[in-house]
Coordinates of C-alpha atoms in Angstrom, one line a residue:
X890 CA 0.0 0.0 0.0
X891 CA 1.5 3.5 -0.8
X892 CA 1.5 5.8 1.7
X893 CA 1.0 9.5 0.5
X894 CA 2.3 12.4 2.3
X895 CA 1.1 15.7 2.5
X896 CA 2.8 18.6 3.3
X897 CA 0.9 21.4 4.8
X898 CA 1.9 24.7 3.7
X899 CA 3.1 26.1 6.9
X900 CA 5.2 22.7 7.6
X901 CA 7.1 23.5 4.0
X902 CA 7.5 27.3 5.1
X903 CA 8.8 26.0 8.5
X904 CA 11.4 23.6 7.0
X905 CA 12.6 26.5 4.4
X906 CA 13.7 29.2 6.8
X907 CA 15.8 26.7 8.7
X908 CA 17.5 25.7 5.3
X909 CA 18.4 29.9 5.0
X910 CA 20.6 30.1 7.8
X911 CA 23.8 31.9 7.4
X912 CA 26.6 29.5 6.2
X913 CA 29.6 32.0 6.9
X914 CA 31.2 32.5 10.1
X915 CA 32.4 35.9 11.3
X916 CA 36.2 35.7 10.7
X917 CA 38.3 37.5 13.9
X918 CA 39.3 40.7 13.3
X919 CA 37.0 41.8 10.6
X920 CA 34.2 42.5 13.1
X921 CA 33.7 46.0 11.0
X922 CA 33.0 43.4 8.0
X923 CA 30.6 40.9 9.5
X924 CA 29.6 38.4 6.9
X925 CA 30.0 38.6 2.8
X926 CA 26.8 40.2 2.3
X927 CA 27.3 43.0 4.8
X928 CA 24.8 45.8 5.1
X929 CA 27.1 49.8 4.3
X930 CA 26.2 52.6 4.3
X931 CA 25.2 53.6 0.6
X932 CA 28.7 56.5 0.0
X933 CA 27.4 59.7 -1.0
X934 CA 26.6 60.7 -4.6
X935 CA 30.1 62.1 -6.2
X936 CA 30.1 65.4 -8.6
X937 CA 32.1 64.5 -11.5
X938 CA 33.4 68.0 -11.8
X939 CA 34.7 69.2 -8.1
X940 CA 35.8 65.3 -6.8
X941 CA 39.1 63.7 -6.9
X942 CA 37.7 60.5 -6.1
X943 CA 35.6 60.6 -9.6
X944 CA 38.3 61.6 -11.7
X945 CA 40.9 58.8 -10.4
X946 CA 37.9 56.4 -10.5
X947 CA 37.5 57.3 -14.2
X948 CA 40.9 56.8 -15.2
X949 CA 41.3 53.6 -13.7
X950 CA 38.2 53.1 -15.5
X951 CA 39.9 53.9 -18.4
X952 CA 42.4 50.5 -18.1
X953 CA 39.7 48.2 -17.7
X954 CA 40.0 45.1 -19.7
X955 CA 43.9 45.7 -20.0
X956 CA 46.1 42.5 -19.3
X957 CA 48.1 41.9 -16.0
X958 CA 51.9 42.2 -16.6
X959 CA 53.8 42.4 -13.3
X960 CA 55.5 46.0 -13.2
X961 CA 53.3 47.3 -15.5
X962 CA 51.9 50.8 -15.7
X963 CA 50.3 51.0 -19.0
X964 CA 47.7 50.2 -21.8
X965 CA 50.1 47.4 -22.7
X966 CA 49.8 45.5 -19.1
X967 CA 49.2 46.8 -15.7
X968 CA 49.3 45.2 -12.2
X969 CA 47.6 46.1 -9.5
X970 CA 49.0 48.6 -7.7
X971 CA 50.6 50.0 -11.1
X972 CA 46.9 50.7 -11.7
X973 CA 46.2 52.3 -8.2
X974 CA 49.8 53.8 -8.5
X975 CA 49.5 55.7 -12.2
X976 CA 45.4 56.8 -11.8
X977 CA 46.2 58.8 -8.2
X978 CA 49.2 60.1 -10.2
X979 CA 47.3 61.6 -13.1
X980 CA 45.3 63.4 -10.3
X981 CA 48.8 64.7 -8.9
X982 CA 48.1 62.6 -5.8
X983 CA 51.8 61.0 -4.8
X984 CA 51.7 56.9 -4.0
X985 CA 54.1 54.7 -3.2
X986 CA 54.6 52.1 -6.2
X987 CA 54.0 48.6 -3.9
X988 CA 50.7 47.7 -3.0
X989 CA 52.3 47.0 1.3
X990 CA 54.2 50.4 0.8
X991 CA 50.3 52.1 0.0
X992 CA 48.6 50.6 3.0
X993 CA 51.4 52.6 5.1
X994 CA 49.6 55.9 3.8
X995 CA 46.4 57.7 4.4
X996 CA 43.8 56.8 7.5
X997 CA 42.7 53.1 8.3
X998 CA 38.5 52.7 7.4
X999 CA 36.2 50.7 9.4
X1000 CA 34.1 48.9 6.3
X1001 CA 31.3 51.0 7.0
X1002 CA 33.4 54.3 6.8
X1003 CA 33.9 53.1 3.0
X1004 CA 33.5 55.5 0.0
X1005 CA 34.5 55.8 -3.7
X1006 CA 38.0 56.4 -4.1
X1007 CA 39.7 54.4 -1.0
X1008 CA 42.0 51.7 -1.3
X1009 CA 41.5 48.1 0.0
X1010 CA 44.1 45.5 0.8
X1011 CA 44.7 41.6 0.6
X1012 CA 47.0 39.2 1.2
X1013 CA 46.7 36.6 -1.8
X1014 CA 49.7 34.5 -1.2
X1015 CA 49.3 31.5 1.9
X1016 CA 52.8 31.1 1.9
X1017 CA 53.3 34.9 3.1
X1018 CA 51.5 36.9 5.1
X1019 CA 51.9 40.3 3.7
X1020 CA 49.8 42.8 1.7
X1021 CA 50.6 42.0 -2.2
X1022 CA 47.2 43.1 -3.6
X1023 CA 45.2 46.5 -3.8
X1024 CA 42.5 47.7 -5.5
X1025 CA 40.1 51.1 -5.8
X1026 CA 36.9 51.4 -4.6
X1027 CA 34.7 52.5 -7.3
X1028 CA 30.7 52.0 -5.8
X1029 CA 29.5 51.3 -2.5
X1030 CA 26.1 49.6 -2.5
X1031 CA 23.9 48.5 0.9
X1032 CA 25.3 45.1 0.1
X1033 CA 28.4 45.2 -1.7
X1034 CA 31.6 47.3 -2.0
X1035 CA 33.3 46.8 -6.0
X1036 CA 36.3 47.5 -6.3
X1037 CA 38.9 47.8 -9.8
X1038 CA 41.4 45.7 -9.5
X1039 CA 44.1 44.3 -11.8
X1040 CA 44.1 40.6 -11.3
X1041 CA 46.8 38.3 -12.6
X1042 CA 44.4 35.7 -14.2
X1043 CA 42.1 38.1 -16.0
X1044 CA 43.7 41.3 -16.1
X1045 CA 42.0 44.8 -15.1
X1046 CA 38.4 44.4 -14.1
X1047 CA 35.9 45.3 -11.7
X1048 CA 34.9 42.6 -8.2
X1049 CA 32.9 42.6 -5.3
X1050 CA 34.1 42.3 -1.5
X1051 CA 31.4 40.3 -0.8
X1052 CA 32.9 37.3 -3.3
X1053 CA 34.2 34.9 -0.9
X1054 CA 37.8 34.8 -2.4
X1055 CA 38.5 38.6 -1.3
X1056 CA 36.1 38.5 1.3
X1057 CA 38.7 36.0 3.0
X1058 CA 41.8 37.6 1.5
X1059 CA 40.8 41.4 2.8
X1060 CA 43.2 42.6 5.3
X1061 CA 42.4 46.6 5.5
X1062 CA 40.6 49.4 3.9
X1063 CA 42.4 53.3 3.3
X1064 CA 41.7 56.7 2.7
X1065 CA 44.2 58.6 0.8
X1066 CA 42.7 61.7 -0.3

């Protein structure tokens, strides 16, 4: 004899929120982070004509799509802080040209301090723990910060914080201008 079951509608509701739980933990030290899909403060709208953030935002725009070549600061390859290092320079803002000699500079952000034009960190390599990795924040939604980047498998492009790989690798966030 088969035996039909019937699932009541509040039974199926019941089991499907206890299947939505959150799957990440809260990784020490990036209390200002809490999980991948954090909640920030939307940054405020930026003038194209009287902000600095805009215009360095732009021309690292400007590189997107361009292939990763270590050392390189131009159409022809760029790496990451090469990118970081040539956009602040074509608004007369003075870097340093290594990505761990930049996170020296400017003021350390709390995540939800985060706006258009400041820097975040990462440390990409297990073997070392060290800052090799920057890139320039170019939006800040309630949800996600993106960020343009040059990464070594597919060149200059735009990511999000809240993708698990930089989630993990994030180290700090900085204000420069």
């Amino acid at each position: 004899m088969k035996r039909i079951i019937r699932f009541s509608p509040l039974l199926f509701f019941s089991l499907l929120l206890i299947s939505c739980g959150p799957s990440k933990k809260v990784i020490p030290g990036k209390e200002s982070l809490g999980a991948p899909e954090v909640k920030i403060n939307t940054s405020p709208n930026l003038e194209p004509e009287d902000n600095r953030a805009y215009t360095i935002i732009e021309k690292a725009k400007d590189f997107l799509g361009t292939d990763y070549k270590y050392g390189g600061t131009t159409k022809r390859g760029m790496d990451c802080s090469g990118l970081i290092y040539i956009s602040f320079m074509e608004e007369g803002v003075s870097l340093p040209r290594i990505s761990r000699n930049m996170a020296l500079e400017g003021r350390r952000l709390h995540l939800k301090e985060v706006s258009k034009g400041d820097l975040l960190f990462f440390e990409t390599n297990k073997n070392r723990k060290v800052i090799n990795h920057v890139g320039l924040v170019v939006e800040v939604l309630p949800e996600h910060i993106l960020f343009i980047h040059s990464s070594s498998s597919r060149g200059v492009m735009i990511s999000s914080l809240s993708e698990s790989y930089w989630y993990n690798n994030f180290v700090m966030a900085r204000r420069v201008l």
